[in-house]
Amino acid sequence: MTMSARGSTRRLGRRRKVAALAVAGLAAATLMAGQLTGSSAQAASTSDTTLTVPADTQMTTFNPFLSYYDGELNVIGAIYPALTMLDNNGEPIPYLADSWTTSSDQRTWTFKIHPGLKWSDGQPLTAKDAAWTFNLIMHDVTAATSNGSLVENFKSVTAPDDNTLVITTKQPQANMLYLSIPVSGIPIVPEHIWKSHVAGLKNYRNMDFPVVGYGPFVLTDFKTNQFAEMTANKDFFLGAPHYDKVVTNYYSNSDAAAAALTSGELDQIGGLTPAQFKAMSSRSNVMTYQTQSSGWTAIEINPGARTRNGKPLGTGNPILKDSRVRQAIALGINRPELVAKVLGGNGVVGAGYLPPGYPQFFWTPSPSEAQAYDPARAKQVLDQAGYKMGSNGVRVAPDGKPLQFRLGIHSDDATDAAIAPYLKEWMTAIGIKLDVNAMSFDQLNNNLAKGDWDILMDGWSTGPDPTYLLSIQTCGTLPDENGQNGNTDAFFCNKQYDRLFQQQQTQFEAQQRAATIAQMQAILYAGNADVILFYKNGLSALRTDQVTNYLQGTKAANGFYPLQHGFTSWWKAEPVAGAATASEKASEQSSNAIKWIGLGVLVVLVIGGVVFLLRRRTASERE
């Protein structure tokens, strides 16, 4: 999975009724054929070298003020510039800003912007574009949707001349050099293009191709649920990309994406399942590699969705407002078993909010804080809270309402589907009933924003600076009084957490800041609005006969490569001499599209035979 500091990697899952699956099998195969031939039509139009990678998520908008899905952010990071970028160690280095200085009180930052640059339409790119971008986010509530929390401490942003940007903060801010980086930070947009879209910003998807920007690539085409296409900026001042084009293809399930890598339609893939990773490890011309986790997989438990002024929102079950119920749910989950059975051991048991890929912030609870798997204690907590066991095995609240909750999972993610049966079984054991609801990517996230949920599968990743990920748990990200303009993750709100959030931003000494962030993670852990299940190792693969120099950095002694940044990998990657051209890949894709239709028909025939076994699947069989 490509790293993102704010990418909502809300993992996708597939678990539908059997009758629907039979129809969906054929429909998905037919759709896949359309996807492949659709993207093939684009590729076949040229013999240019094309790097083809999977989109990490669906893509619905390329408006950087509104977007927070990984698939979109990776594209946005490649087509718009930022003040700084990251080196292979995750440290900030120059990008638009050639250099920077800080005042003695650490409240004024002066960035010297590289001179002589031009947007892709030929207009000058200056410090004034950067100042306009930051000011729009600071003063427009819609523009602040994605990144408003990153500029909350800004007092003023000015451009005294074309090559100088001055940012003054209210308090010293330790993470300034990470706030505007590709993919995970604030992108700089051209004022002359965007000023006419401010009035209708909420509905603008930024799909006027070619999209005017500046980066190693220019966005030139897009088809919903199919692909995004970028053309190389040969005049990129830091060096032209080695590929003429990059295409990010969307696949509705991980098996389809894995098959595309195996056939050579994709050059690289991340987010493999353990089974896929193992299978690819033995293939010729395929290199598998691992990175430590840059994100987590969790369940959200609705603690009482509300607006910033406290107005209740949505249809969440009010029983979940009781922290004792949320605690019992956390105690009832066997997280080590999920790592062993769902991840095949390729991950770390979940607890803290920040992943092990950034060890400086990785936190684990003390023995007195730990909520390890303990169903007996979970039952005791519910008993003491007055939730009596009913005759049907489902507990009831003092008002007689059952402890029965909706569990929302994404309808095109195998990990969600694999986790759900375990959760149902473990909750049944402590007297809680879960009804699994598979939803589309957009539906689940829309329900989240409106508060129309009880428990949801969730996942986020982060960059080397965790400010954004920490910010989505603050009270300020709750929706406004109209239920709009929110960016909360789980409607969590804790005043002490908010005070610590502000404090950590002012701490320049690394250990001091890490200690403050550890306190924040302890608060989140005890609140049980986000119950972190595990941190999944990054399992990825490359076609070594097609692409080289995609991986950045070298493998460590523990076998892990450094966390990879899509912006850098796409820019630095090179085609292998003699690798298939775009048109040759297109021919292969068209051929494989027919195979997918055949596979879909086979799925329909097989479904009926396996339904009986699926219904009889027991805990012992999963062992």
XYZ file of C-alpha atoms in Angstrom:
623
model
C 0.000 0.000 0.000
C 1.296 3.383 -0.869
C 1.965 5.530 2.137
C -0.333 8.422 2.911
C -0.496 10.640 5.895
C -4.157 11.224 5.508
C -5.265 8.648 3.004
C -8.449 7.039 4.137
C -7.382 3.528 3.388
C -10.722 2.280 4.588
C -10.111 -1.285 3.613
C -12.414 -2.933 1.191
C -14.120 -6.261 1.775
C -16.439 -8.779 0.082
C -19.110 -10.657 1.984
C -22.552 -10.815 0.375
C -25.456 -13.215 0.314
C -24.797 -16.288 -1.790
C -27.505 -15.537 -4.323
C -26.079 -12.101 -4.880
C -22.583 -13.547 -5.169
C -23.559 -15.749 -8.085
C -24.861 -12.796 -10.051
C -21.994 -10.596 -8.917
C -19.434 -13.148 -10.084
C -20.548 -12.840 -13.694
C -21.156 -9.103 -13.419
C -17.721 -8.527 -11.916
C -16.083 -10.529 -14.682
C -17.927 -8.583 -17.338
C -17.040 -5.325 -15.622
C -13.429 -6.444 -15.394
C -13.395 -7.055 -19.109
C -14.704 -3.542 -19.612
C -12.103 -2.166 -17.243
C -9.269 -3.935 -18.982
C -10.359 -3.083 -22.499
C -11.197 0.464 -21.413
C -7.740 1.068 -20.040
C -6.287 -0.863 -22.964
C -7.883 1.564 -25.392
C -5.967 4.341 -23.740
C -2.714 2.424 -23.668
C -3.041 1.263 -27.259
C -3.109 4.827 -28.537
C 0.627 5.153 -28.049
C 3.818 3.144 -28.072
C 5.280 5.293 -25.303
C 6.661 3.592 -22.212
C 3.950 3.273 -19.597
C 4.284 2.381 -15.919
C 1.078 0.670 -14.822
C 0.241 0.344 -11.141
C -2.954 -0.329 -9.176
C -4.918 2.483 -7.591
C -4.935 1.893 -3.833
C -8.572 2.937 -3.556
C -11.373 4.230 -5.720
C -10.911 7.675 -7.227
C -13.852 10.076 -7.129
C -12.212 13.525 -7.186
C -8.844 15.126 -7.815
C -9.780 18.255 -5.900
C -6.929 18.445 -3.350
C -9.040 20.482 -0.944
C -11.590 17.683 -0.615
C -9.722 14.447 -1.262
C -8.445 11.989 1.333
C -8.560 8.577 -0.394
C -5.164 7.052 -1.163
C -5.918 6.411 -4.836
C -6.655 10.105 -5.340
C -3.865 11.439 -3.135
C -1.180 9.493 -4.960
C -2.229 11.134 -8.227
C -2.574 14.574 -6.649
C 0.910 14.259 -5.150
C 2.374 13.563 -8.593
C 0.682 16.446 -10.428
C 0.936 19.295 -7.891
C 4.087 20.592 -6.202
C 4.798 20.965 -2.487
C 7.244 23.043 -0.480
C 9.376 20.025 0.468
C 9.624 16.317 -0.297
C 11.016 13.311 1.588
C 14.301 11.500 1.121
C 14.634 7.717 1.464
C 14.838 8.083 5.247
C 11.637 10.115 5.459
C 13.481 13.382 6.124
C 12.330 16.630 4.440
C 14.461 17.955 1.566
C 13.945 20.822 -0.933
C 11.213 20.729 -3.574
C 9.597 24.058 -4.490
C 11.490 25.588 -1.598
C 15.233 25.622 -2.294
C 15.923 26.660 1.307
C 14.263 27.954 4.472
C 15.087 29.855 7.631
C 13.377 30.249 10.983
C 13.199 33.274 13.272
C 14.725 33.146 16.758
C 11.291 32.689 18.355
C 10.515 29.873 15.861
C 7.282 31.542 14.789
C 8.297 32.895 11.385
C 9.401 30.623 8.560
C 10.817 32.049 5.337
C 10.962 29.772 2.295
C 12.910 30.685 -0.837
C 10.953 29.358 -3.811
C 12.813 28.018 -6.841
C 12.786 30.741 -9.536
C 11.701 30.492 -13.155
C 9.181 27.654 -12.863
C 5.993 27.513 -14.936
C 2.711 25.705 -14.535
C 1.864 23.189 -17.249
C -0.102 25.883 -19.147
C 2.961 28.144 -19.276
C 1.920 30.615 -16.565
C 4.552 31.518 -13.895
C 4.641 29.416 -10.734
C 5.564 31.692 -7.834
C 5.434 32.048 -4.072
C 2.143 33.881 -4.556
C 0.485 30.618 -5.627
C 1.664 28.997 -2.403
C 0.442 31.925 -0.295
C -2.929 31.868 -2.055
C -3.298 28.106 -1.471
C -2.550 28.331 2.248
C -4.764 31.378 2.754
C -7.670 29.681 1.024
C -7.409 26.712 3.391
C -7.091 29.054 6.369
C -10.159 31.141 5.537
C -12.555 28.944 3.533
C -14.360 26.187 5.412
C -14.791 24.024 2.317
C -11.158 24.395 1.276
C -10.207 23.282 4.787
C -12.049 19.956 4.458
C -8.958 17.828 3.853
C -6.132 19.812 5.397
C -7.580 22.485 7.659
C -6.046 20.957 10.782
C -2.556 21.434 9.335
C -2.892 25.229 9.204
C -4.869 25.865 12.390
C -1.768 27.336 14.024
C -0.999 29.658 11.083
C -1.319 33.378 11.854
C -0.468 34.720 8.396
C 0.976 33.629 5.058
C 2.401 36.198 2.636
C 4.513 36.353 -0.507
C 6.542 39.599 -0.402
C 7.953 38.708 -3.831
C 7.706 35.914 -6.397
C 10.441 33.863 -4.774
C 9.746 34.378 -1.061
C 7.046 32.766 1.075
C 6.665 33.834 4.713
C 4.556 31.809 7.164
C 3.969 33.175 10.660
C 2.500 30.863 13.286
C 0.638 31.636 16.500
C 2.836 29.252 18.452
C 6.090 27.534 17.430
C 5.257 24.596 15.171
C 7.678 21.682 15.066
C 6.362 19.928 11.963
C 6.455 22.832 9.495
C 8.708 21.047 7.003
C 6.236 18.139 6.749
C 3.062 20.159 6.198
C 3.502 20.536 2.452
C 5.017 17.335 1.026
C 3.782 15.189 -1.894
C 0.839 12.865 -1.220
C 0.631 13.303 2.544
C 0.763 17.085 2.839
C -0.740 20.241 1.357
C -0.231 20.534 -2.422
C 0.304 23.954 -3.990
C -2.221 24.826 -6.716
C -2.204 27.551 -9.412
C -4.184 30.589 -8.250
C -5.081 31.635 -11.798
C -6.909 28.325 -12.318
C -8.468 27.758 -8.935
C -9.726 31.234 -8.045
C -12.655 30.789 -10.426
C -13.665 27.532 -8.702
C -13.763 28.774 -5.111
C -17.486 29.587 -5.181
C -18.365 26.061 -6.313
C -15.455 24.309 -4.610
C -17.626 21.767 -2.812
C -18.755 20.193 -6.095
C -15.658 20.719 -8.261
C -13.879 17.453 -9.102
C -10.905 18.972 -10.960
C -11.256 16.943 -14.138
C -10.620 19.549 -16.836
C -7.998 17.587 -18.762
C -5.137 18.127 -19.018
C -5.217 19.318 -15.418
C -3.002 22.382 -14.969
C -0.353 21.622 -12.381
C 3.360 21.152 -11.871
C 5.148 17.996 -10.848
C 6.804 15.048 -12.517
C 3.484 14.246 -14.232
C 0.380 15.903 -15.722
C -3.061 14.310 -15.269
C -4.418 13.772 -18.782
C -7.296 11.287 -18.518
C -9.596 9.491 -16.090
C -12.429 6.977 -16.250
C -14.523 6.300 -13.163
C -13.770 2.907 -11.599
C -11.241 2.231 -14.361
C -8.051 4.287 -14.430
C -6.252 7.608 -14.168
C -3.584 8.449 -16.744
C -0.659 10.820 -16.258
C 1.820 12.051 -18.850
C 5.420 12.822 -17.951
C 6.501 16.426 -17.463
C 9.746 16.339 -19.412
C 10.624 19.813 -18.109
C 10.387 18.895 -14.431
C 13.198 20.920 -12.886
C 14.375 18.108 -10.595
C 14.704 15.708 -13.515
C 12.305 14.247 -16.056
C 10.587 10.912 -15.280
C 11.945 7.906 -17.145
C 8.468 6.729 -18.159
C 6.348 8.625 -20.680
C 3.160 7.776 -18.815
C 1.867 6.397 -15.536
C -1.521 4.671 -15.423
C -3.179 3.777 -12.128
C -5.787 1.069 -12.713
C -8.629 0.457 -10.283
C -9.465 -3.180 -9.516
C -12.614 -4.101 -7.644
C -10.869 -6.927 -5.805
C -7.340 -7.904 -4.866
C -7.383 -11.168 -6.805
C -7.957 -9.293 -10.055
C -5.060 -6.959 -9.292
C -2.783 -9.867 -8.382
C -3.697 -11.637 -11.624
C -2.845 -8.463 -13.530
C 0.631 -8.379 -11.987
C 1.168 -12.050 -12.778
C 0.170 -11.570 -16.425
C 2.373 -8.508 -16.790
C -0.452 -5.978 -17.115
C 0.788 -4.338 -13.920
C 4.388 -3.454 -13.197
C 4.009 -3.221 -9.417
C 1.446 -4.075 -6.783
C 1.092 -3.465 -3.051
C -1.374 -4.641 -0.431
C -1.046 -8.333 -1.286
C -2.671 -10.941 0.894
C -0.311 -13.451 2.546
C -1.469 -16.160 0.115
C -0.868 -13.942 -2.909
C 2.509 -12.884 -1.565
C 3.578 -16.495 -1.026
C 2.422 -17.527 -4.493
C 4.279 -14.685 -6.175
C 7.474 -15.325 -4.225
C 8.123 -18.428 -6.317
C 7.452 -16.830 -9.705
C 10.205 -15.934 -12.124
C 10.486 -12.283 -13.127
C 8.628 -11.265 -9.963
C 10.335 -9.773 -6.916
C 8.394 -9.725 -3.666
C 9.323 -7.343 -0.863
C 8.055 -6.235 2.526
C 7.882 -2.929 4.337
C 6.934 -2.342 7.939
C 3.427 -1.089 8.417
C 2.693 2.579 7.857
C -0.927 2.163 8.941
C -3.443 0.183 10.914
C -6.618 -1.841 10.519
C -9.283 -1.260 13.149
C -12.934 -1.267 14.023
C -14.609 2.005 14.888
C -17.242 1.926 17.608
C -19.696 4.823 17.450
C -19.339 6.672 20.787
C -22.273 8.947 19.988
C -22.020 10.851 16.713
C -22.637 14.560 17.162
C -21.840 17.976 15.766
C -19.340 20.408 17.270
C -22.081 22.048 19.301
C -23.224 18.693 20.709
C -26.259 18.043 18.523
C -26.833 14.269 18.105
C -26.254 13.012 14.592
C -27.178 9.860 12.703
C -28.599 6.481 13.620
C -25.913 4.991 15.848
C -27.052 2.662 18.618
C -27.028 4.736 21.836
C -25.891 1.722 23.875
C -22.416 2.223 22.379
C -22.127 5.574 24.155
C -21.462 3.490 27.265
C -17.674 3.227 27.531
C -18.097 -0.063 29.415
C -19.722 -1.677 26.395
C -16.916 -0.451 24.141
C -14.374 -1.750 26.661
C -16.047 -5.179 26.697
C -15.933 -5.321 22.900
C -12.210 -4.522 22.969
C -11.575 -7.201 25.620
C -13.534 -9.717 23.568
C -11.308 -9.491 20.462
C -8.417 -11.922 20.058
C -6.025 -9.681 18.137
C -3.072 -12.135 18.118
C -5.309 -14.704 16.439
C -6.242 -12.193 13.725
C -2.561 -11.590 13.012
C -1.929 -15.328 12.861
C -5.003 -16.368 10.871
C -5.900 -13.359 8.721
C -2.392 -12.056 8.086
C -0.534 -15.345 8.222
C 1.767 -13.780 10.811
C 2.695 -10.911 8.472
C 1.879 -8.134 10.880
C 1.949 -6.808 14.432
C -0.810 -7.032 17.053
C -2.645 -3.729 17.329
C -2.824 -1.367 20.284
C -1.511 2.184 19.784
C -2.724 4.627 17.177
C 0.591 5.052 15.319
C 2.148 2.139 13.388
C 5.500 0.392 13.875
C 6.830 1.756 10.575
C 7.623 4.911 12.578
C 9.278 3.507 15.723
C 9.828 6.958 17.211
C 6.062 7.187 17.779
C 5.140 3.516 18.185
C 3.379 3.030 21.527
C 2.285 -0.053 23.454
C 0.196 -0.001 26.620
C 1.642 -0.781 30.029
C 0.428 -3.949 31.768
C -2.030 -1.894 33.824
C -3.459 -0.237 30.691
C -3.532 -3.294 28.436
C -6.858 -4.599 27.141
C -5.652 -8.016 26.030
C -8.062 -10.738 24.952
C -10.046 -11.680 28.054
C -13.636 -12.805 27.355
C -14.223 -13.626 31.030
C -13.367 -10.074 32.005
C -15.515 -8.746 29.130
C -18.492 -10.664 30.511
C -17.769 -9.353 33.985
C -17.680 -5.744 32.749
C -21.055 -6.174 31.036
C -22.555 -7.945 34.055
C -21.468 -5.156 36.391
C -22.816 -2.550 33.977
C -26.273 -4.146 34.153
C -26.416 -5.802 30.720
C -28.068 -9.115 31.551
C -27.833 -12.181 29.339
C -31.065 -12.932 27.499
C -32.528 -16.390 26.945
C -31.404 -16.208 23.295
C -27.781 -15.557 24.242
C -27.946 -11.828 23.516
C -27.612 -9.405 26.399
C -30.153 -6.678 26.999
C -29.756 -3.159 28.355
C -31.678 -2.040 31.455
C -34.321 -0.573 29.118
C -34.777 -3.979 27.473
C -32.999 -3.206 24.179
C -30.674 -5.952 22.929
C -26.937 -5.515 22.466
C -27.268 -6.011 18.737
C -25.137 -3.848 16.453
C -24.469 -3.331 12.752
C -20.949 -4.196 11.607
C -20.179 -2.353 8.380
C -17.503 -3.808 6.138
C -16.291 -2.708 2.716
C -17.703 -4.814 -0.067
C -14.494 -5.260 -2.018
C -11.809 -5.992 0.548
C -10.855 -9.560 1.403
C -9.365 -8.520 4.756
C -12.690 -7.130 5.976
C -14.443 -10.320 4.916
C -11.853 -12.477 6.662
C -12.086 -10.532 9.922
C -15.890 -10.359 10.165
C -16.598 -14.043 11.072
C -14.086 -13.905 13.913
C -15.657 -10.741 15.306
C -19.141 -12.256 15.121
C -18.003 -15.391 16.925
C -16.109 -13.556 19.671
C -18.955 -11.115 20.294
C -21.478 -13.943 20.446
C -19.352 -15.502 23.170
C -19.821 -12.444 25.404
C -23.508 -11.887 24.576
C -23.334 -9.356 21.736
C -24.883 -9.931 18.323
C -23.327 -8.436 15.195
C -25.153 -8.092 11.883
C -22.608 -7.851 9.081
C -23.466 -5.284 6.401
C -21.263 -5.207 3.297
C -21.245 -1.773 1.682
C -19.509 -0.078 -1.189
C -16.463 2.040 -0.504
C -18.396 5.294 -0.904
C -21.498 4.140 0.970
C -19.558 3.102 4.054
C -17.633 6.363 4.172
C -20.766 8.412 3.563
C -22.530 6.578 6.391
C -19.548 7.310 8.642
C -19.725 11.048 7.968
C -23.464 11.132 8.694
C -23.218 9.019 11.853
C -25.358 6.276 10.319
C -23.416 3.358 11.786
C -22.734 1.315 14.904
C -19.403 -0.404 14.217
C -17.312 -0.081 11.048
C -14.130 -1.559 9.637
C -11.567 1.179 9.236
C -7.960 1.726 8.245
C -5.596 4.663 7.938
C -1.959 5.157 7.091
C 0.411 7.961 8.005
C 3.601 9.642 6.905
C 6.645 10.337 9.076
C 4.865 13.248 10.725
C 1.645 12.034 12.396
C -0.043 15.436 12.801
C -2.821 14.790 10.313
C -3.673 11.325 11.583
C -3.733 12.599 15.164
C -5.852 15.584 14.135
C -8.807 13.520 12.913
C -9.477 12.497 16.519
C -9.780 16.092 17.752
C -13.068 17.781 18.610
C -12.476 20.363 15.877
C -12.968 17.758 13.142
C -16.562 17.035 14.187
C -19.168 18.297 11.685
C -20.544 21.808 11.982
C -24.027 22.557 13.313
C -25.511 21.543 9.948
C -23.741 18.197 9.970
C -21.350 19.311 7.225
C -17.615 20.053 6.770
C -16.419 17.426 9.207
C -13.374 15.204 8.877
C -13.665 13.101 11.996
C -12.607 9.482 12.022
C -14.912 8.141 14.740
C -16.635 11.141 16.393
C -14.120 10.945 19.214
C -13.790 14.142 21.275
C -11.679 14.551 24.402
C -10.531 17.949 25.697
C -7.357 16.591 27.288
C -6.447 14.922 23.999
C -6.988 18.245 22.202
C -4.701 20.073 24.637
C -1.979 17.488 24.105
C -2.461 17.734 20.342
C -1.741 21.455 20.465
C 1.187 20.883 22.812
C 2.976 18.299 20.633
C 2.982 20.699 17.683
C 5.122 23.150 19.642
C 7.702 20.612 20.810
C 10.887 20.645 18.734
C 12.783 18.156 20.915
C 12.017 14.713 19.478
C 11.774 12.708 22.707
C 9.627 15.326 24.384
C 7.197 15.366 21.483
C 7.099 11.566 21.344
C 6.241 11.469 25.062
C 3.306 13.830 24.530
C 2.054 11.801 21.579
C 2.306 8.659 23.723
C -0.101 10.270 26.210
C -2.493 10.983 23.341
C -2.360 7.363 22.223
C -3.110 6.194 25.757
C -6.263 8.347 25.742
C -7.375 6.913 22.394
C -6.644 3.370 23.545
C -8.747 3.766 26.680
C -11.581 5.466 24.765
C -12.155 2.453 22.489
C -13.725 4.451 19.685
C -10.976 3.090 17.422
C -9.973 -0.426 18.425
C -6.751 -1.098 16.541
C -6.723 -4.739 15.428
C -3.327 -4.985 13.762
C -0.657 -3.308 11.693
C -0.324 -5.204 8.430
C 3.143 -5.550 6.918
C 3.368 -4.038 3.457
C 3.412 -7.025 1.083
C 4.312 -5.959 -2.442
C 5.693 -7.281 -5.715
C 7.471 -5.983 -8.830
C 7.802 -7.296 -12.359
C 11.594 -7.273 -12.611
C 11.422 -7.992 -16.335
C 9.463 -4.779 -16.856
C 10.543 -2.152 -14.319
C 13.703 -1.262 -12.432
C 14.683 1.366 -9.844
C 11.129 1.388 -8.480
C 12.228 0.513 -4.967
C 13.892 3.372 -3.115
C 16.437 2.690 -0.386
C 18.012 -0.610 0.571
C 16.737 -3.607 2.516
C 17.491 -3.552 6.238
C 18.909 -6.444 8.248
C 15.379 -7.364 9.382
C 14.378 -7.972 5.763
C 12.193 -4.894 5.401
C 12.664 -2.161 2.822
C 12.138 1.476 3.830
C 8.591 2.761 3.551
C 8.035 3.678 -0.086
C 6.605 6.925 -1.427
C 4.562 6.633 -4.630
C 5.608 10.085 -5.798
C 9.290 9.119 -5.742
C 8.855 5.570 -7.046
C 6.846 6.663 -10.101
C 9.258 9.475 -10.819
C 12.451 7.432 -10.405
C 11.287 4.126 -11.932
C 12.768 3.058 -15.277
C 11.540 0.598 -17.901
C 13.669 -2.472 -18.416
C 15.237 -2.587 -21.871
C 13.055 -4.676 -24.153
C 10.005 -4.531 -21.868
C 6.592 -4.489 -23.498
C 5.371 -1.160 -24.863
C 2.012 0.269 -23.969
C 0.380 -1.092 -27.112
C 1.797 -4.566 -26.463
C 0.431 -4.476 -22.916
C -2.916 -3.409 -24.333
C -3.075 -6.461 -26.568
C -2.340 -8.689 -23.595
C -5.006 -6.931 -21.515
C -7.648 -7.444 -24.191
C -6.819 -11.140 -24.356
C -7.036 -11.501 -20.589
C -10.362 -9.664 -20.503
C -11.879 -12.648 -22.307
C -10.345 -14.946 -19.721
C -12.017 -12.965 -16.945
C -15.426 -13.443 -18.569
C -14.787 -17.185 -18.626
C -13.725 -17.071 -14.994
C -16.933 -15.252 -14.114
C -19.023 -17.994 -15.683
C -17.033 -20.569 -13.743
C -17.693 -18.669 -10.513
C -21.430 -18.860 -11.146
C -21.247 -22.625 -11.611
C -19.086 -23.212 -8.563
C -20.977 -20.964 -6.127
C -23.892 -23.361 -5.838
C -21.581 -26.191 -4.934
C -19.816 -24.362 -2.148
C -22.753 -22.602 -0.522
C -23.558 -25.577 1.716
C -19.974 -25.712 2.946
C -19.897 -21.987 3.578
C -22.992 -22.188 5.722
C -21.482 -25.000 7.774
C -18.192 -23.210 8.320
C -17.389 -23.369 12.027
C -14.810 -21.995 14.366
C -12.965 -25.303 14.382
C -12.813 -25.327 10.586
C -11.259 -21.867 10.611
C -8.610 -23.153 12.964
